[in-house]
Short mmCIF file of C-alpha atoms in Angstrom, two decimals:
data_model
loop_
_atom_site.label_atom_id
_atom_site.label_comp_id
_atom_site.label_asym_id
_atom_site.label_seq_id
_atom_site.Cartn_x
_atom_site.Cartn_y
_atom_site.Cartn_z
CA UNK A 1 4.05 -0.59 -165.17
CA UNK A 2 3.39 -3.34 -162.63
CA UNK A 3 5.82 -3.02 -159.77
CA UNK A 4 6.67 -6.61 -159.04
CA UNK A 5 8.30 -7.31 -162.43
CA UNK A 6 10.06 -5.03 -164.92
CA UNK A 7 10.85 -5.77 -168.57
CA UNK A 8 11.07 -9.56 -168.15
CA UNK A 9 12.32 -11.84 -170.86
CA UNK A 10 9.36 -13.53 -172.54
CA UNK A 11 9.61 -17.19 -173.54
CA UNK A 12 6.87 -19.17 -175.29
CA UNK A 13 7.71 -22.87 -175.08
CA UNK A 14 7.51 -24.82 -178.32
CA UNK A 15 7.08 -28.06 -176.38
CA UNK A 16 3.78 -29.48 -175.13
CA UNK A 17 5.45 -32.14 -172.97
CA UNK A 18 4.45 -31.48 -169.33
CA UNK A 19 7.76 -32.80 -167.98
CA UNK A 20 9.76 -30.50 -170.26
CA UNK A 21 7.74 -27.40 -169.40
CA UNK A 22 7.95 -27.97 -165.65
CA UNK A 23 11.69 -28.56 -166.03
CA UNK A 24 11.86 -25.31 -168.03
CA UNK A 25 10.16 -23.46 -165.16
CA UNK A 26 12.67 -24.83 -162.65
CA UNK A 27 15.58 -24.05 -164.96
CA UNK A 28 14.54 -20.40 -165.36
CA UNK A 29 13.98 -20.20 -161.61
CA UNK A 30 17.62 -21.25 -161.08
CA UNK A 31 18.91 -18.38 -163.23
CA UNK A 32 19.15 -14.67 -162.50
CA UNK A 33 16.86 -12.12 -164.10
CA UNK A 34 13.14 -11.81 -164.63
CA UNK A 35 11.04 -14.05 -166.87
CA UNK A 36 7.54 -14.52 -168.19
CA UNK A 37 7.01 -18.03 -169.55
CA UNK A 38 3.97 -19.12 -171.55
CA UNK A 39 3.34 -22.76 -172.39
CA UNK A 40 0.68 -25.30 -173.33
CA UNK A 41 0.71 -28.91 -172.11
CA UNK A 42 -0.64 -32.16 -173.45
CA UNK A 43 -3.37 -33.62 -171.19
CA UNK A 44 -2.03 -34.05 -167.65
CA UNK A 45 -2.84 -33.58 -163.99
CA UNK A 46 -0.32 -31.33 -162.24
CA UNK A 47 -0.07 -31.92 -158.50
CA UNK A 48 1.07 -29.43 -155.88
CA UNK A 49 4.35 -30.20 -154.11
CA UNK A 50 2.69 -31.55 -150.94
CA UNK A 51 -0.19 -33.45 -152.52
CA UNK A 52 -0.86 -37.19 -152.66
CA UNK A 53 -1.68 -38.87 -155.95
CA UNK A 54 -4.32 -41.13 -154.37
CA UNK A 55 -6.13 -38.13 -152.88
CA UNK A 56 -6.27 -36.08 -156.05
CA UNK A 57 -6.31 -38.30 -159.14
CA UNK A 58 -8.62 -40.89 -160.65
CA UNK A 59 -5.77 -43.17 -161.69
CA UNK A 60 -7.90 -45.59 -163.70
CA UNK A 61 -9.40 -42.79 -165.78
CA UNK A 62 -6.04 -41.11 -166.33
CA UNK A 63 -4.36 -44.34 -167.42
CA UNK A 64 -7.23 -45.20 -169.77
CA UNK A 65 -7.16 -41.74 -171.35
CA UNK A 66 -3.36 -41.26 -171.48
CA UNK A 67 -3.39 -38.35 -169.03
CA UNK A 68 0.04 -37.88 -167.45
CA UNK A 69 0.46 -37.22 -163.73
CA UNK A 70 3.24 -34.84 -162.81
CA UNK A 71 4.33 -32.91 -159.72
CA UNK A 72 5.40 -29.26 -159.67
CA UNK A 73 7.69 -27.25 -157.39
CA UNK A 74 4.96 -25.06 -155.94
CA UNK A 75 2.29 -25.86 -153.38
CA UNK A 76 -1.44 -25.51 -153.83
CA UNK A 77 -3.98 -27.81 -155.42
CA UNK A 78 -4.13 -30.19 -158.35
CA UNK A 79 -5.00 -28.80 -161.78
CA UNK A 80 -5.80 -30.32 -165.15
CA UNK A 81 -3.96 -29.10 -168.25
CA UNK A 82 -4.67 -29.78 -171.90
CA UNK A 83 -4.18 -28.02 -175.22
CA UNK A 84 -7.09 -25.68 -174.57
CA UNK A 85 -5.39 -24.25 -171.48
CA UNK A 86 -2.70 -21.53 -171.52
CA UNK A 87 -0.20 -21.52 -168.65
CA UNK A 88 1.69 -18.42 -167.51
CA UNK A 89 4.69 -18.22 -165.17
CA UNK A 90 6.33 -15.13 -163.68
CA UNK A 91 9.81 -15.54 -162.20
CA UNK A 92 11.69 -12.76 -160.43
CA UNK A 93 13.76 -11.93 -157.35
CA UNK A 94 11.89 -11.91 -154.06
CA UNK A 95 10.96 -8.42 -152.88
CA UNK A 96 10.93 -7.04 -149.37
CA UNK A 97 7.18 -7.56 -148.97
CA UNK A 98 5.52 -10.96 -148.50
CA UNK A 99 4.30 -12.91 -151.53
CA UNK A 100 1.02 -11.33 -152.62
CA UNK A 101 -1.43 -11.45 -155.48
CA UNK A 102 0.29 -8.55 -157.23
CA UNK A 103 1.48 -10.88 -159.99
CA UNK A 104 -2.15 -11.18 -161.13
CA UNK A 105 -2.39 -7.48 -162.04
CA UNK A 106 -0.84 -7.78 -165.52
CA UNK A 107 -2.96 -10.86 -166.27
CA UNK A 108 -6.14 -9.06 -165.21
CA UNK A 109 -5.18 -6.00 -167.28
CA UNK A 110 -4.36 -7.99 -170.42
CA UNK A 111 -7.49 -10.14 -170.23
CA UNK A 112 -9.52 -6.96 -169.79
CA UNK A 113 -7.96 -5.56 -172.97
CA UNK A 114 -9.09 -8.75 -174.72
CA UNK A 115 -12.68 -8.26 -173.56
CA UNK A 116 -12.49 -10.78 -170.73
CA UNK A 117 -13.39 -9.16 -167.37
CA UNK A 118 -11.91 -11.14 -164.49
CA UNK A 119 -11.42 -10.41 -160.80
CA UNK A 120 -8.95 -11.84 -158.30
CA UNK A 121 -10.32 -14.23 -155.69
CA UNK A 122 -9.29 -14.95 -152.11
CA UNK A 123 -6.85 -17.70 -153.14
CA UNK A 124 -5.06 -15.58 -155.78
CA UNK A 125 -7.21 -17.09 -158.52
CA UNK A 126 -9.19 -15.39 -161.29
CA UNK A 127 -12.97 -15.44 -161.65
CA UNK A 128 -15.38 -14.51 -164.41
CA UNK A 129 -18.65 -12.69 -163.69
CA UNK A 130 -21.22 -15.18 -162.41
CA UNK A 131 -18.80 -16.98 -160.08
CA UNK A 132 -16.73 -19.22 -162.34
CA UNK A 133 -12.98 -19.74 -161.95
CA UNK A 134 -10.78 -19.58 -165.05
CA UNK A 135 -7.34 -19.40 -163.42
CA UNK A 136 -5.87 -21.25 -160.46
CA UNK A 137 -2.43 -20.17 -159.28
CA UNK A 138 0.41 -21.28 -157.05
CA UNK A 139 3.75 -19.85 -155.89
CA UNK A 140 7.20 -21.09 -154.92
CA UNK A 141 9.82 -19.10 -153.00
CA UNK A 142 13.43 -20.22 -152.49
CA UNK A 143 16.91 -18.70 -152.28
CA UNK A 144 15.76 -15.15 -152.88
CA UNK A 145 13.70 -16.07 -155.95
CA UNK A 146 9.94 -16.28 -156.42
CA UNK A 147 7.86 -18.12 -159.01
CA UNK A 148 4.15 -17.47 -159.62
CA UNK A 149 2.27 -19.57 -162.13
CA UNK A 150 -1.31 -20.06 -163.20
CA UNK A 151 -3.71 -21.56 -165.71
CA UNK A 152 -6.10 -19.91 -168.16
CA UNK A 153 -9.01 -22.16 -169.12
CA UNK A 154 -9.90 -21.19 -172.68
CA UNK A 155 -11.37 -24.27 -174.36
CA UNK A 156 -10.30 -27.04 -172.01
CA UNK A 157 -12.15 -30.38 -172.07
CA UNK A 158 -14.08 -29.82 -168.83
CA UNK A 159 -15.43 -33.38 -168.75
CA UNK A 160 -11.87 -34.71 -168.73
CA UNK A 161 -10.93 -32.10 -166.13
CA UNK A 162 -13.64 -33.26 -163.75
CA UNK A 163 -13.17 -36.98 -164.39
CA UNK A 164 -9.37 -37.00 -164.09
CA UNK A 165 -9.46 -35.32 -160.68
CA UNK A 166 -10.71 -37.15 -157.61
CA UNK A 167 -12.86 -34.87 -155.41
CA UNK A 168 -14.49 -37.70 -153.45
CA UNK A 169 -11.39 -39.25 -151.81
CA UNK A 170 -9.18 -36.42 -150.60
CA UNK A 171 -8.54 -37.92 -147.15
CA UNK A 172 -6.76 -41.18 -148.07
CA UNK A 173 -3.36 -39.65 -147.20
CA UNK A 174 -4.07 -37.45 -144.20
CA UNK A 175 -0.78 -35.49 -144.17
CA UNK A 176 -1.17 -34.30 -147.77
CA UNK A 177 -2.53 -30.93 -148.87
CA UNK A 178 -6.07 -31.25 -150.25
CA UNK A 179 -7.36 -29.35 -153.27
CA UNK A 180 -10.32 -26.97 -152.89
CA UNK A 181 -12.80 -27.62 -155.74
CA UNK A 182 -14.39 -24.63 -157.49
CA UNK A 183 -16.92 -24.16 -160.30
CA UNK A 184 -15.07 -23.53 -163.56
CA UNK A 185 -15.91 -22.24 -167.02
CA UNK A 186 -14.02 -21.85 -170.27
CA UNK A 187 -13.26 -18.30 -171.41
CA UNK A 188 -14.47 -19.22 -174.91
CA UNK A 189 -17.86 -20.26 -173.47
CA UNK A 190 -18.11 -16.96 -171.61
CA UNK A 191 -17.39 -15.02 -174.82
CA UNK A 192 -20.14 -16.94 -176.64
CA UNK A 193 -22.57 -16.09 -173.83
CA UNK A 194 -21.62 -12.44 -174.34
CA UNK A 195 -22.38 -12.86 -178.06
CA UNK A 196 -18.72 -12.42 -178.95
CA UNK A 197 -17.27 -14.75 -181.57
CA UNK A 198 -14.38 -16.38 -179.69
CA UNK A 199 -11.02 -16.59 -181.43
CA UNK A 200 -9.36 -19.99 -181.78
CA UNK A 201 -7.15 -21.10 -178.93
CA UNK A 202 -4.03 -20.36 -181.00
CA UNK A 203 -5.30 -16.87 -181.76
CA UNK A 204 -6.13 -16.28 -178.10
CA UNK A 205 -2.65 -17.39 -176.99
CA UNK A 206 -1.00 -15.15 -179.59
CA UNK A 207 -3.13 -12.16 -178.63
CA UNK A 208 -2.46 -12.73 -174.93
CA UNK A 209 1.29 -12.84 -175.59
CA UNK A 210 1.18 -9.71 -177.78
CA UNK A 211 -0.81 -7.70 -175.26
CA UNK A 212 1.43 -8.87 -172.42
CA UNK A 213 4.47 -7.69 -174.38
CA UNK A 214 2.90 -4.25 -174.74
CA UNK A 215 1.78 -4.12 -171.12
CA UNK A 216 5.17 -5.12 -169.69
CA UNK A 217 7.19 -3.30 -172.39
CA UNK A 218 8.82 -6.47 -173.72
CA UNK A 219 10.67 -6.10 -177.02
CA UNK A 220 10.28 -9.66 -178.31
CA UNK A 221 10.23 -13.35 -177.54
CA UNK A 222 13.48 -14.83 -176.23
CA UNK A 223 14.40 -18.21 -177.74
CA UNK A 224 16.05 -21.01 -175.81
CA UNK A 225 19.62 -21.72 -176.86
CA UNK A 226 20.74 -25.29 -177.66
CA UNK A 227 22.70 -25.25 -174.38
CA UNK A 228 19.57 -24.21 -172.46
CA UNK A 229 17.52 -26.96 -174.07
CA UNK A 230 20.16 -29.55 -173.23
CA UNK A 231 20.19 -28.55 -169.55
CA UNK A 232 16.39 -28.54 -169.41
CA UNK A 233 16.28 -31.97 -171.02
CA UNK A 234 18.69 -33.34 -168.40
CA UNK A 235 16.42 -31.98 -165.65
CA UNK A 236 13.35 -33.40 -167.38
CA UNK A 237 14.82 -36.89 -167.60
CA UNK A 238 16.35 -36.92 -164.12
CA UNK A 239 13.37 -35.44 -162.23
CA UNK A 240 10.08 -34.68 -163.95
CA UNK A 241 9.97 -37.90 -165.96
CA UNK A 242 10.69 -39.98 -162.86
CA UNK A 243 8.07 -41.89 -160.88
CA UNK A 244 10.06 -41.21 -157.68
CA UNK A 245 9.27 -37.49 -158.04
CA UNK A 246 5.78 -37.57 -159.48
CA UNK A 247 4.38 -40.34 -157.23
CA UNK A 248 6.37 -39.67 -154.08
CA UNK A 249 3.12 -39.18 -152.10
#
């Protein structure tokens, strides 16, 4: 059993709206208890809390291709999400030790069980053999609670990933946190290189959830109640759907 989290409630969001899923993260963070959230977003660029849109995003490309721009609670760099990318979020009470990469241990274990050997990098990210990143992560700590979340590139549109981000102009707003670019690869492409027939994205997400339930001894998936969904929707409309939040830098 991984020490940092014990028998969390597992939620798998039915929504692919980026603003709803980021509001869902914040809502769970405001509650008590431990959670593992899995979700998939429609195409979007997700900025770190202290990042500037002009530094990180090719606005013309994103507008032309209907790629939303949204800001999250945590720090770190900008990431691209689409429906070939699985997002995971761990939420728990803050321990006595500083925030570490311990939250990656169950992800590494479960991916290994699925035939995907990854190792943790210096920035609490995950790397495939050969030096390709498949998971970028970020954390947020407040009021005795901690949130760790990350991406899993499975069959993401890598051309859209590279074109929606803006690696050439990261100094336009000097006070903002700049992303650190890394070479990336899809997990499905790695499996093909290993002569393994890759499952569909839906199958991969289901298998990841099932293995995570076994690994963390989770009995089942916890649904959102109508009251929960109403509160999340209020937060979505008032914050994550607002230009004042998403474009504040």
